Short mmCIF file of C-alpha atoms in Angstrom, two decimals:
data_model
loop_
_atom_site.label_atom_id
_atom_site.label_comp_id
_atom_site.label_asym_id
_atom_site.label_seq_id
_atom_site.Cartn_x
_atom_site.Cartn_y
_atom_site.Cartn_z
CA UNK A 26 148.27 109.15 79.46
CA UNK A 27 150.37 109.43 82.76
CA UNK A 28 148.17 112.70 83.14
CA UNK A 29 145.13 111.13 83.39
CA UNK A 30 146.47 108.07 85.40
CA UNK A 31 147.16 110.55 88.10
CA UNK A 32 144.23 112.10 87.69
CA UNK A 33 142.11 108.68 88.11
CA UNK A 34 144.61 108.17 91.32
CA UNK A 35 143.38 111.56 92.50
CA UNK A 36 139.87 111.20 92.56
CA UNK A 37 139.32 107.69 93.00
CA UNK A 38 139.30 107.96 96.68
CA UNK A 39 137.41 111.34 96.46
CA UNK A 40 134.84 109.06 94.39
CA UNK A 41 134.48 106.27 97.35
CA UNK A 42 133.69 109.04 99.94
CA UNK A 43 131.01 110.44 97.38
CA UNK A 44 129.65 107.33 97.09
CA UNK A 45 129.95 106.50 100.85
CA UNK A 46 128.46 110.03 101.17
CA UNK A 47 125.48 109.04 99.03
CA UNK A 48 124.61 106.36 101.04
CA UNK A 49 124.95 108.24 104.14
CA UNK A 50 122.23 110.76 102.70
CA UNK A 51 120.40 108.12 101.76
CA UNK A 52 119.93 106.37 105.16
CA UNK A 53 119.87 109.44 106.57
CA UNK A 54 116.74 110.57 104.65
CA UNK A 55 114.70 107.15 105.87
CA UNK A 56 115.54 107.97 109.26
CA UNK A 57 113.91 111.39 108.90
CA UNK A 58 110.86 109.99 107.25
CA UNK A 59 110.58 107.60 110.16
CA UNK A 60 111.12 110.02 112.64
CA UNK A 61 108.31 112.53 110.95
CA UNK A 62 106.15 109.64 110.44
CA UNK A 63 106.38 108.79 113.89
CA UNK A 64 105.85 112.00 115.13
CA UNK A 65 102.74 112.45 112.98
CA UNK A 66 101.16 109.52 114.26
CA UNK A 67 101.94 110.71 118.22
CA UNK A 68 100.35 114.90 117.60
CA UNK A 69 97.57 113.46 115.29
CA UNK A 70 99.08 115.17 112.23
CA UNK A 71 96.30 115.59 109.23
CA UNK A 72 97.56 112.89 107.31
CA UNK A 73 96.98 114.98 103.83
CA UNK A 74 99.73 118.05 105.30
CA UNK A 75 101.70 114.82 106.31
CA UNK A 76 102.24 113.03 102.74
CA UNK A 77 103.02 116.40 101.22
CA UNK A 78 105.46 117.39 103.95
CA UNK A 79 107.10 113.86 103.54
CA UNK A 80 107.16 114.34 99.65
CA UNK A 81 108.88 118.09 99.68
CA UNK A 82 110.99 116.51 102.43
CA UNK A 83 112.16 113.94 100.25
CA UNK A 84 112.91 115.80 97.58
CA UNK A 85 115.24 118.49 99.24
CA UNK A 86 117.01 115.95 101.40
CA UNK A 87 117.94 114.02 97.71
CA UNK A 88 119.20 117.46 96.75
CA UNK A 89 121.23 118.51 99.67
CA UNK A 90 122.80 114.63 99.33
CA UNK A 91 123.67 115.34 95.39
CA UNK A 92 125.59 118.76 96.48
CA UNK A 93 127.57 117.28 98.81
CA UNK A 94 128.75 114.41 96.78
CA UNK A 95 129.78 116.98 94.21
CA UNK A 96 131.34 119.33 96.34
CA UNK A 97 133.69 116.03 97.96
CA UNK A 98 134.45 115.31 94.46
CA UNK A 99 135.73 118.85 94.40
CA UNK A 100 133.37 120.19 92.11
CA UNK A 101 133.75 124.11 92.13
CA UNK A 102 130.23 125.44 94.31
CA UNK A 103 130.54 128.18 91.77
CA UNK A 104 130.11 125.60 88.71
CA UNK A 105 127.60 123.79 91.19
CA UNK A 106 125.58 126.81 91.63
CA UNK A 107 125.89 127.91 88.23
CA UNK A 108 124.96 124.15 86.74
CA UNK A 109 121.66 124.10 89.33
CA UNK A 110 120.95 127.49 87.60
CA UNK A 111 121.00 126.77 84.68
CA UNK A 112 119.56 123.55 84.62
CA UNK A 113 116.43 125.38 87.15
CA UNK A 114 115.98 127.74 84.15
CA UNK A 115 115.94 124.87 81.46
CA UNK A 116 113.19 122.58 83.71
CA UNK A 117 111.62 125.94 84.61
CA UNK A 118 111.02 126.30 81.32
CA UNK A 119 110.04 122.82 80.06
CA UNK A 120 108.57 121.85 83.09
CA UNK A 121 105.67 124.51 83.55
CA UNK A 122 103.22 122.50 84.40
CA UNK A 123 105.21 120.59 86.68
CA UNK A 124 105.69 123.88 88.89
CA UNK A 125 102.05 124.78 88.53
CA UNK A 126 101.44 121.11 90.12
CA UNK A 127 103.80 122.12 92.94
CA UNK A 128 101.85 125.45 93.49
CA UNK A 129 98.80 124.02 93.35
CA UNK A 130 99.78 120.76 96.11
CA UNK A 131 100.33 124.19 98.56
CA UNK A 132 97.36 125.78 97.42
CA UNK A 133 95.70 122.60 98.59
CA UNK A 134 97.53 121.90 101.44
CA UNK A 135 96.27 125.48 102.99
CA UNK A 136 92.94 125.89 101.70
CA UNK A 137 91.92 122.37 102.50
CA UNK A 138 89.21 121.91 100.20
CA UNK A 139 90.00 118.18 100.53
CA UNK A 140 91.88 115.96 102.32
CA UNK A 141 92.95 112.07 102.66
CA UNK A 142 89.95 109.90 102.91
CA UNK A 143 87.25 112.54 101.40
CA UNK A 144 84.71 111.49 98.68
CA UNK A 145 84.98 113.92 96.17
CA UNK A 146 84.18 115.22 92.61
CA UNK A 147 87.20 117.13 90.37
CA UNK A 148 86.04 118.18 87.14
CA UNK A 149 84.34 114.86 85.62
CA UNK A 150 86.69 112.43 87.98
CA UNK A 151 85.30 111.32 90.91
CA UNK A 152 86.71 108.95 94.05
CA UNK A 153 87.66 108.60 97.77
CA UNK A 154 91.25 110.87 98.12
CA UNK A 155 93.95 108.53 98.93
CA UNK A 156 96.77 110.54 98.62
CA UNK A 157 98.03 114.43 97.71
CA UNK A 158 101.97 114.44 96.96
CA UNK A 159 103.81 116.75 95.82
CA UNK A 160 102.75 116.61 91.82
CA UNK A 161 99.68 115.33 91.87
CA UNK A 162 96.20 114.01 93.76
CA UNK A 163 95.52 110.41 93.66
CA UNK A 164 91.69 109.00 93.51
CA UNK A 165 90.26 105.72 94.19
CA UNK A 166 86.69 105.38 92.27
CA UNK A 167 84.28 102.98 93.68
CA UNK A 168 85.39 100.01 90.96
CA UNK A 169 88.33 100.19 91.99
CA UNK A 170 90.72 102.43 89.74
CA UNK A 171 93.18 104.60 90.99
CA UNK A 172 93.23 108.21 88.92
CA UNK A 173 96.15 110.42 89.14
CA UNK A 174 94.46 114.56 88.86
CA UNK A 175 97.88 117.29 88.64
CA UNK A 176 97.68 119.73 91.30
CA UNK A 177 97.60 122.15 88.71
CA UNK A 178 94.21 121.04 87.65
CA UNK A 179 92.92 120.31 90.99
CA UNK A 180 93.41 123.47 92.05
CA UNK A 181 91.96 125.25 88.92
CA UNK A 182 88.82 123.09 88.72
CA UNK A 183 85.43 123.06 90.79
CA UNK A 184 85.83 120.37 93.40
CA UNK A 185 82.52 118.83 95.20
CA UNK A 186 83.47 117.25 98.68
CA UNK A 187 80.51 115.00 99.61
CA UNK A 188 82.22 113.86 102.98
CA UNK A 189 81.57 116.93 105.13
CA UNK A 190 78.40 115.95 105.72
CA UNK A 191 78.56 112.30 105.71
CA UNK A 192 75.26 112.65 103.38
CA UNK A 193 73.78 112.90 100.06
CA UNK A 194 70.71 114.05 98.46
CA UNK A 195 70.02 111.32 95.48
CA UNK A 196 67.47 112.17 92.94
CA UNK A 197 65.64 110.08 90.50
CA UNK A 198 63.21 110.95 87.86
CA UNK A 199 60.49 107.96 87.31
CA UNK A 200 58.33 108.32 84.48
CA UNK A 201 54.76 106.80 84.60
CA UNK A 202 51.67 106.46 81.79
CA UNK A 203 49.42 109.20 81.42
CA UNK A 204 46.76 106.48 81.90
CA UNK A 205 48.50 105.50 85.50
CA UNK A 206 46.56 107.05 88.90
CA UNK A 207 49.47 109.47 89.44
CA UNK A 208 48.78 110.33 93.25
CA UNK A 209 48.75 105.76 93.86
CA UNK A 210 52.22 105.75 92.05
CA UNK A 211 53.51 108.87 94.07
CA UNK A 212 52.12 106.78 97.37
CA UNK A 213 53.91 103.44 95.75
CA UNK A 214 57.32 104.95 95.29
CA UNK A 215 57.31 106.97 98.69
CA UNK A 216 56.11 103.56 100.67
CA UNK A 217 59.38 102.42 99.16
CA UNK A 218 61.75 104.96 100.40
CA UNK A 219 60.13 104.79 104.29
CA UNK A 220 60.84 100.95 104.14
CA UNK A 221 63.96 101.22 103.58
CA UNK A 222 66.58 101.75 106.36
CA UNK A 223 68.82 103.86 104.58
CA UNK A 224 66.43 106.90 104.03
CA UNK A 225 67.19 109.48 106.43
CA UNK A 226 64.60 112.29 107.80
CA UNK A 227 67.06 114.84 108.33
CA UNK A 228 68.27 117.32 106.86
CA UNK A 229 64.48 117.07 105.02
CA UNK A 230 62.13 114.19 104.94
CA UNK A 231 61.80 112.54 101.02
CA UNK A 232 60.20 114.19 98.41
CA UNK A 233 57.80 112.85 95.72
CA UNK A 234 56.22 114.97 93.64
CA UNK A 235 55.26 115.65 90.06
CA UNK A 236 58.41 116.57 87.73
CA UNK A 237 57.11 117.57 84.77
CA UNK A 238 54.75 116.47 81.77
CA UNK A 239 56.77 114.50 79.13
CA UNK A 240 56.20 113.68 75.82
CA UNK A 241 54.77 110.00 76.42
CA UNK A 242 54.71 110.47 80.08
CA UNK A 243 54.11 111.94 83.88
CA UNK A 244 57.45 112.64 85.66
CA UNK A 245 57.60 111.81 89.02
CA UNK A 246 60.10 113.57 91.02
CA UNK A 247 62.20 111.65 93.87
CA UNK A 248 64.36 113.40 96.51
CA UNK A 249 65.69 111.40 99.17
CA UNK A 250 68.60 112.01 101.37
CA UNK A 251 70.99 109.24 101.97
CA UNK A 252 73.84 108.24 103.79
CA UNK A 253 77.13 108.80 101.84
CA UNK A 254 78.32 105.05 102.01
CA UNK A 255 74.51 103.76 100.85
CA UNK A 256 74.77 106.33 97.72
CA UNK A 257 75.20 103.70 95.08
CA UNK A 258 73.76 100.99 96.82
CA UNK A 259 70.58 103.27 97.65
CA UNK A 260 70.57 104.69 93.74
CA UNK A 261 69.77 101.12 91.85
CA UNK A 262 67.86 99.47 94.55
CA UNK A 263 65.63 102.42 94.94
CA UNK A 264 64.56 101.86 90.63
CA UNK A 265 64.51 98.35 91.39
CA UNK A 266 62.07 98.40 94.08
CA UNK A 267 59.65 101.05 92.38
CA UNK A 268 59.71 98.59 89.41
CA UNK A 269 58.90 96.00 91.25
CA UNK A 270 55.88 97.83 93.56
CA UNK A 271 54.75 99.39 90.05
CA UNK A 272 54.75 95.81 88.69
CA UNK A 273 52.73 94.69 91.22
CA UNK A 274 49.96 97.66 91.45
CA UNK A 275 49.31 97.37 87.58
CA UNK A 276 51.12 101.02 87.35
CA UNK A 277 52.99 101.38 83.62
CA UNK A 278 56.26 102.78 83.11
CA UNK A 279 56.21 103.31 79.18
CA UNK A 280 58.64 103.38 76.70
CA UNK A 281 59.30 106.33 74.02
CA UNK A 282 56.73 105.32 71.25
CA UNK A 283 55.81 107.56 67.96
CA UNK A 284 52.31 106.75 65.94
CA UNK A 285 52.44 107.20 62.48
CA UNK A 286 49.10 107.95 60.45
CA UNK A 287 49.15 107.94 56.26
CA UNK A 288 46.31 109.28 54.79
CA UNK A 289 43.86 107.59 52.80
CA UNK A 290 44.08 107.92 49.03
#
């Protein structure tokens, strides 16, 4: 019992300067953030490199703080180094996908395929890019939720950036009667596109033309670029408009209908 008495008295003080050392590290590590966070905002950092530099930052600065608090508690750096061993082998091993998540934040941090503020597609997911840390890529869809893509699977999947351009091409397929005067419908829906000041001329002027012959109807094509921020706004008010105009000029869109004949007996 005496033993361990002494032994409390021996490390209690070593255990206030760990502490005191902890919250040195601590401070220490918001006073680098600020300082890099500054110092982004003065060279015009690329604020995508700058979140992931902040988050690996972070996270070794937190380690580097644990290590010394152990080694003023007099932990052995031989049992140090051989505990961070072992316990990098055992979240090597059941963290996998965690490291791929890692590998794949630098993968995007130096191929760029995105970056902070793009509008783009990953795999089925698709959103403005608010955010690439250190595990994973965070998207905000236009109603308003926030997705959370790993790295890993960012970097493994096709990704569609629609911001380089500041433009999209939006298609629609209108279907008409087979009894409707296709070239006065073509001439409806393309009066509707030039009214409108979101069409743009460039890279091609709009396209209507005939899509196809359907089972219960004429396919008209529509191919129209507009500007990225107008994209949903353009897509229903587009169909609304045609309706409307079709309404108006008599022109049918028909529904899916099946005739069935029984013969006489």
């Amino acid at each position: 019992m005496k033993a361990m008495l002494d032994k409390l008295e021996e490390l209690g003080p070593l255990f206030v300067l760990a502490v005191i050392a902890f919250i040195i590290g601590h401070i220490l590590t918001r006073i680098v953030m600020r300082i890099m966070d500054r110092a982004s905002s003065l060279n015009r950092v690329d604020i995508t490199v700058h979140k992931f530099i902040m988050s690996v930052v972070r996270v070794i600065m937190l380690s580097l703080t644990i290590i010394i608090c152990l080694s003023i508690m007099k932990v052995p750096m031989a049992s140090i180094i051989a505990a961070i061993s072992a316990a990098g082998l055992a979240v090597c091993l059941a963290l996998k996908s965690s490291l791929s998540n890692i590998a794949g934040g630098f993968v995007i941090l130096f191929t760029k395929p995105l970056k902070a503020g793009d509008y783009v597609q990953i795999g089925n997911d698709e959103g403005v890019v608010e955010e690439i840390s250190i595990f994973y890529t965070k998207l905000r869809t236009f109603d308003g939720r926030e997705i959370h893509i790993p790295n890993g699977n960012v970097a493994s999947k096709s990704i569609i950036n629609m911001t380089n351009e500041g433009r999209r091409l939006l298609i629609h397929r209108i279907q008409i009667s087979y009894s409707d005067d296709f070239a006065k419908a073509c001439s409806i829906v393309k009066g509707v596109l030039l009214n409108e000041d979101y069409t743009l001329h460039e890279p091609k002027e709009p396209v209507v033309c005939m899509g196809g012959h359907r089972d219960s109807s004429i396919e008209i094509l529509v191919k129209v670029w507009v500007p990225l921020d107008r994209y949903l706004f353009a897509t229903s008010d587009i169909l609304e408009k045609v309706k409307t105009a079709f309404d108006v000029n008599g022109i049918t869109i028909p529904f899916q209908q099946i005739d069935l004949h029984y013969p006489d007996k």
